[in-house]
Amino acid sequence: MSTQSSSAIKRITIALLGRSIDTERREEVLIEKLGAVRYRDAYAIRTVAGEAWLFDYGVLVGWDLPEDLRQQLVNDLEDIIEDPSANSLTEHYSYTIDSGQPFSVQHDMLSIPDQEQLTRLGLSHAFAQSAKLGFFEDAAQQVIQRNAHISKQLAATGKVPLSRRELAKLRGVLFDTSSDITLHFNLLDTPEFFWDYPELEAGYLRLAKYLDLTPRIEIMNKKLGTIHELLDMLAAEQHHKHSAFLEWIIIVLIAVDIVVYFL
């Protein structure tokens, strides 16, 4: 890892590469091929300039990492990224080293008190969680928008114009999205890294506050609640259709029984 100058303004680049890292091949590619060092759920990747951290949940954080090296690294990681993002959106921040001064952040500019690698890792956790939360936010919003017409149709007509099979498939899609977010929501908890380095947690928490992680998580919970309400509504509609189908079968059987009785 390279050392950081205390005078110049440096750049931080955050990118969500995909859903997660392939657990079966990560050791081979990251440690054996790229010489990475693991810190719980993050890997420090060696580069000729700058610094890169790759997180298990598919986020790459670069500190003063030249764009050509960052792109080369992304290409090297392609084989171990599961469900890669169609568009690897990146975010950019700036930072300086102000020795002896407390950590601060304002207008996307970070002031870091030292040049320690673990200090940058602690802050990288907040950036990585923000990027992953953005992925969850987009996934939930897309599902809500794609299915907004269902609740409108139900309000207008009193029924959902879908077959039982279509309803079941739609419920499966909604449940898959909701459960995927819920199962991985623990990624947004305070990382276990700070159990080992509690002295770095204050900087992480300050950056997490700046990135609005807690308010965004609360909004995400409301979005998940909307998806669950839609699931419950579809379940009720499916149950209604099934009950109506059974009622018609009973009516037909009674009618047949009456006809046979009088023949």
Short mmCIF file of C-alpha atoms in Angstrom, two decimals:
data_model
loop_
_atom_site.label_atom_id
_atom_site.label_comp_id
_atom_site.label_asym_id
_atom_site.label_seq_id
_atom_site.Cartn_x
_atom_site.Cartn_y
_atom_site.Cartn_z
CA MET A 1 0.00 0.00 0.00
CA SER A 2 1.26 3.49 -0.79
CA THR A 3 1.75 6.22 1.77
CA GLN A 4 -0.43 9.31 1.60
CA SER A 5 0.76 12.92 1.29
CA SER A 6 -0.56 15.25 3.97
CA SER A 7 -0.75 18.34 1.71
CA ALA A 8 -2.54 17.32 -1.49
CA ILE A 9 -6.23 16.70 -1.97
CA LYS A 10 -6.79 13.03 -2.77
CA ARG A 11 -9.76 11.22 -4.28
CA ILE A 12 -11.95 8.40 -2.98
CA THR A 13 -13.93 6.29 -5.46
CA ILE A 14 -16.71 3.90 -4.42
CA ALA A 15 -18.30 1.40 -6.83
CA LEU A 16 -20.83 -1.40 -6.40
CA LEU A 17 -19.54 -4.20 -8.63
CA GLY A 18 -22.23 -6.80 -7.97
CA ARG A 19 -24.23 -8.76 -5.42
CA SER A 20 -21.29 -10.46 -3.66
CA ILE A 21 -17.94 -12.22 -4.07
CA ASP A 22 -17.72 -15.86 -5.12
CA THR A 23 -16.72 -17.55 -1.85
CA GLU A 24 -15.20 -20.56 -3.63
CA ARG A 25 -12.80 -18.57 -5.83
CA ARG A 26 -12.07 -15.45 -3.78
CA GLU A 27 -8.99 -16.88 -2.04
CA GLU A 28 -7.49 -17.97 -5.34
CA VAL A 29 -8.00 -14.64 -7.10
CA LEU A 30 -7.66 -12.14 -4.26
CA ILE A 31 -4.91 -13.66 -2.13
CA GLU A 32 -2.94 -15.88 -4.50
CA LYS A 33 -3.23 -13.76 -7.66
CA LEU A 34 -3.60 -10.20 -6.36
CA GLY A 35 -1.76 -10.57 -3.03
CA ALA A 36 -4.67 -9.23 -1.00
CA VAL A 37 -4.82 -9.26 2.80
CA ARG A 38 -8.11 -10.00 4.55
CA TYR A 39 -9.59 -7.99 7.41
CA ARG A 40 -12.84 -9.82 8.32
CA ASP A 41 -15.22 -8.95 5.43
CA ALA A 42 -12.80 -6.69 3.54
CA TYR A 43 -9.70 -7.29 1.43
CA ALA A 44 -6.79 -4.86 1.10
CA ILE A 45 -5.63 -5.25 -2.50
CA ARG A 46 -2.08 -4.34 -3.46
CA THR A 47 -1.72 -1.72 -6.18
CA VAL A 48 1.28 0.15 -7.58
CA ALA A 49 -0.40 3.43 -6.67
CA GLY A 50 -3.17 4.27 -4.24
CA GLU A 51 -5.13 1.75 -2.22
CA ALA A 52 -8.13 -0.51 -2.82
CA TRP A 53 -10.56 -2.26 -0.45
CA LEU A 54 -12.95 -4.93 -1.71
CA PHE A 55 -15.85 -5.96 0.52
CA ASP A 56 -17.52 -9.37 0.55
CA TYR A 57 -20.80 -7.82 -0.57
CA GLY A 58 -19.37 -6.58 -3.86
CA VAL A 59 -18.27 -2.99 -3.17
CA LEU A 60 -14.87 -1.63 -4.16
CA VAL A 61 -13.48 1.46 -2.37
CA GLY A 62 -10.41 3.12 -3.85
CA TRP A 63 -8.24 5.67 -2.04
CA ASP A 64 -6.20 7.86 -4.39
CA LEU A 65 -6.44 5.02 -6.91
CA PRO A 66 -5.75 6.14 -10.51
CA GLU A 67 -8.65 5.45 -12.85
CA ASP A 68 -6.65 3.20 -15.16
CA LEU A 69 -5.57 1.02 -12.23
CA ARG A 70 -9.10 1.00 -10.83
CA GLN A 71 -10.51 -0.15 -14.17
CA GLN A 72 -7.80 -2.81 -14.49
CA LEU A 73 -8.65 -4.03 -11.01
CA VAL A 74 -12.36 -4.19 -11.86
CA ASN A 75 -11.47 -6.33 -14.89
CA ASP A 76 -9.31 -8.62 -12.73
CA LEU A 77 -12.23 -9.10 -10.32
CA GLU A 78 -14.85 -9.92 -12.95
CA ASP A 79 -14.55 -13.69 -12.49
CA ILE A 80 -15.38 -13.61 -8.77
CA ILE A 81 -18.21 -11.06 -8.79
CA GLU A 82 -21.61 -12.73 -8.52
CA ASP A 83 -24.51 -11.08 -10.37
CA PRO A 84 -22.39 -8.16 -11.58
CA SER A 85 -24.10 -4.77 -11.79
CA ALA A 86 -25.19 -3.83 -15.30
CA ASN A 87 -23.94 -0.30 -14.69
CA SER A 88 -21.14 -0.02 -12.14
CA LEU A 89 -22.12 3.39 -10.78
CA THR A 90 -19.35 5.19 -8.91
CA GLU A 91 -19.33 7.89 -6.25
CA HIS A 92 -16.48 10.29 -5.63
CA TYR A 93 -15.26 12.04 -2.50
CA SER A 94 -12.10 13.94 -1.64
CA TYR A 95 -9.84 13.85 1.40
CA THR A 96 -6.77 15.37 2.98
CA ILE A 97 -4.52 14.27 5.83
CA ASP A 98 -4.56 16.74 8.73
CA SER A 99 -2.25 15.19 11.30
CA GLY A 100 -3.39 15.50 14.86
CA GLN A 101 -6.78 16.98 13.95
CA PRO A 102 -10.03 15.08 14.63
CA PHE A 103 -11.82 13.46 11.72
CA SER A 104 -14.32 15.69 9.96
CA VAL A 105 -16.38 15.66 6.77
CA GLN A 106 -18.11 18.50 4.97
CA HIS A 107 -19.22 19.05 1.37
CA ASP A 108 -17.91 15.59 0.38
CA MET A 109 -14.44 16.47 1.68
CA LEU A 110 -12.92 14.34 4.43
CA SER A 111 -10.22 15.48 6.80
CA ILE A 112 -8.38 12.44 8.17
CA PRO A 113 -6.19 12.64 11.28
CA ASP A 114 -3.46 10.21 10.20
CA GLN A 115 -2.10 8.07 7.40
CA GLU A 116 -2.91 4.73 9.02
CA GLN A 117 -4.30 2.06 6.71
CA LEU A 118 -6.83 0.88 9.29
CA THR A 119 -8.21 4.42 9.62
CA ARG A 120 -9.04 4.35 5.92
CA LEU A 121 -10.53 0.87 6.27
CA GLY A 122 -12.81 2.03 9.07
CA LEU A 123 -14.12 4.86 6.88
CA SER A 124 -14.35 2.55 3.86
CA HIS A 125 -16.89 0.46 5.76
CA ALA A 126 -19.28 3.43 5.86
CA PHE A 127 -18.79 4.18 2.16
CA ALA A 128 -19.30 0.53 1.21
CA GLN A 129 -22.48 0.24 3.30
CA SER A 130 -23.84 3.40 1.70
CA ALA A 131 -23.26 1.97 -1.78
CA LYS A 132 -24.90 -1.35 -0.82
CA LEU A 133 -27.85 0.46 0.74
CA GLY A 134 -28.24 2.37 -2.53
CA PHE A 135 -28.53 -0.97 -4.31
CA PHE A 136 -31.23 -2.13 -1.88
CA GLU A 137 -33.07 1.19 -2.26
CA ASP A 138 -33.11 0.91 -6.05
CA ALA A 139 -34.24 -2.73 -6.00
CA ALA A 140 -37.15 -2.01 -3.66
CA GLN A 141 -38.20 1.13 -5.54
CA GLN A 142 -38.16 -0.65 -8.90
CA VAL A 143 -40.40 -3.43 -7.56
CA ILE A 144 -42.84 -0.91 -6.09
CA GLN A 145 -42.97 1.13 -9.30
CA ARG A 146 -43.40 -1.93 -11.55
CA ASN A 147 -46.36 -3.12 -9.51
CA ALA A 148 -48.00 0.19 -8.58
CA HIS A 149 -50.70 -0.41 -11.23
CA ILE A 150 -51.97 -3.45 -9.31
CA SER A 151 -53.14 -1.50 -6.27
CA LYS A 152 -54.66 1.15 -8.57
CA GLN A 153 -56.58 -1.49 -10.52
CA LEU A 154 -57.76 -3.10 -7.32
CA ALA A 155 -58.99 0.28 -6.04
CA ALA A 156 -60.77 1.01 -9.34
CA THR A 157 -62.31 -2.39 -10.10
CA GLY A 158 -62.24 -4.30 -6.81
CA LYS A 159 -60.17 -7.11 -8.26
CA VAL A 160 -56.74 -7.85 -9.66
CA PRO A 161 -56.90 -8.76 -13.39
CA LEU A 162 -54.41 -11.62 -13.11
CA SER A 163 -54.80 -15.38 -13.21
CA ARG A 164 -53.94 -17.50 -10.17
CA ARG A 165 -50.72 -18.58 -11.87
CA GLU A 166 -49.77 -14.98 -12.68
CA LEU A 167 -50.57 -13.94 -9.11
CA ALA A 168 -48.43 -16.76 -7.72
CA LYS A 169 -45.48 -15.80 -9.96
CA LEU A 170 -45.79 -12.14 -9.00
CA ARG A 171 -45.91 -13.04 -5.30
CA GLY A 172 -42.75 -15.09 -5.83
CA VAL A 173 -40.94 -12.12 -7.40
CA LEU A 174 -42.03 -9.77 -4.62
CA PHE A 175 -41.10 -12.24 -1.89
CA ASP A 176 -37.71 -12.91 -3.51
CA THR A 177 -36.87 -9.21 -3.58
CA SER A 178 -38.06 -8.63 -0.03
CA SER A 179 -36.30 -11.66 1.44
CA ASP A 180 -33.08 -10.92 -0.42
CA ILE A 181 -32.94 -7.44 1.10
CA THR A 182 -33.99 -8.64 4.55
CA LEU A 183 -31.49 -11.52 4.63
CA HIS A 184 -28.63 -9.20 3.70
CA PHE A 185 -29.80 -6.26 5.79
CA ASN A 186 -27.30 -7.18 8.51
CA LEU A 187 -24.65 -5.79 6.17
CA LEU A 188 -25.85 -2.39 7.36
CA ASP A 189 -25.17 -3.13 11.03
CA THR A 190 -22.02 -1.75 12.68
CA PRO A 191 -19.24 -3.93 11.17
CA GLU A 192 -17.52 -6.52 13.36
CA PHE A 193 -14.24 -4.86 12.40
CA PHE A 194 -14.87 -2.32 15.17
CA TRP A 195 -14.95 -5.05 17.81
CA ASP A 196 -11.21 -5.33 17.22
CA TYR A 197 -10.60 -1.62 16.66
CA PRO A 198 -13.12 0.29 18.81
CA GLU A 199 -10.97 3.41 18.70
CA LEU A 200 -11.85 3.79 14.99
CA GLU A 201 -15.61 3.54 15.46
CA ALA A 202 -16.15 7.25 16.17
CA GLY A 203 -14.92 8.23 12.70
CA TYR A 204 -17.05 5.52 11.09
CA LEU A 205 -20.16 6.69 12.97
CA ARG A 206 -19.58 10.31 12.01
CA LEU A 207 -19.21 9.42 8.34
CA ALA A 208 -22.25 7.11 8.52
CA LYS A 209 -24.24 10.04 9.91
CA TYR A 210 -23.01 12.28 7.09
CA LEU A 211 -24.10 9.63 4.56
CA ASP A 212 -27.55 9.48 6.24
CA LEU A 213 -27.33 5.72 6.70
CA THR A 214 -29.84 5.57 9.59
CA PRO A 215 -32.58 7.73 7.95
CA ARG A 216 -32.13 5.85 4.68
CA ILE A 217 -32.48 2.52 6.49
CA GLU A 218 -35.72 3.75 8.08
CA ILE A 219 -37.06 4.73 4.64
CA MET A 220 -35.94 1.35 3.31
CA ASN A 221 -37.94 -0.38 6.06
CA LYS A 222 -41.01 1.58 4.94
CA LYS A 223 -40.43 0.48 1.35
CA LEU A 224 -40.15 -3.13 2.51
CA GLY A 225 -43.40 -2.61 4.43
CA THR A 226 -45.05 -1.48 1.20
CA ILE A 227 -43.86 -4.64 -0.56
CA HIS A 228 -45.19 -6.81 2.27
CA GLU A 229 -48.56 -5.03 2.12
CA LEU A 230 -48.69 -5.73 -1.61
CA LEU A 231 -47.82 -9.36 -0.91
CA ASP A 232 -50.65 -9.62 1.64
CA MET A 233 -53.07 -8.02 -0.78
CA LEU A 234 -52.15 -10.46 -3.55
CA ALA A 235 -52.38 -13.38 -1.14
CA ALA A 236 -55.90 -12.30 -0.15
CA GLU A 237 -56.89 -11.92 -3.80
CA GLN A 238 -55.45 -15.35 -4.63
CA HIS A 239 -57.33 -16.89 -1.71
CA HIS A 240 -60.53 -15.20 -2.86
CA LYS A 241 -60.13 -16.54 -6.39
CA HIS A 242 -59.42 -20.02 -5.09
CA SER A 243 -62.46 -19.92 -2.79
CA ALA A 244 -64.67 -18.68 -5.62
CA PHE A 245 -63.38 -21.50 -7.83
CA LEU A 246 -64.20 -24.10 -5.17
CA GLU A 247 -67.66 -22.59 -4.69
CA TRP A 248 -68.39 -22.93 -8.41
CA ILE A 249 -67.21 -26.54 -8.36
CA ILE A 250 -69.61 -27.26 -5.47
CA ILE A 251 -72.46 -25.53 -7.30
CA VAL A 252 -71.80 -27.52 -10.47
CA LEU A 253 -71.62 -30.80 -8.54
CA ILE A 254 -74.92 -30.06 -6.79
CA ALA A 255 -76.52 -29.16 -10.11
CA VAL A 256 -75.26 -32.40 -11.68
CA ASP A 257 -76.49 -34.37 -8.67
CA ILE A 258 -79.96 -32.79 -9.01
CA VAL A 259 -80.11 -33.51 -12.73
CA VAL A 260 -79.07 -37.14 -12.19
CA TYR A 261 -81.65 -37.49 -9.41
CA PHE A 262 -84.54 -36.45 -11.64
CA LEU A 263 -83.49 -38.51 -14.66
#
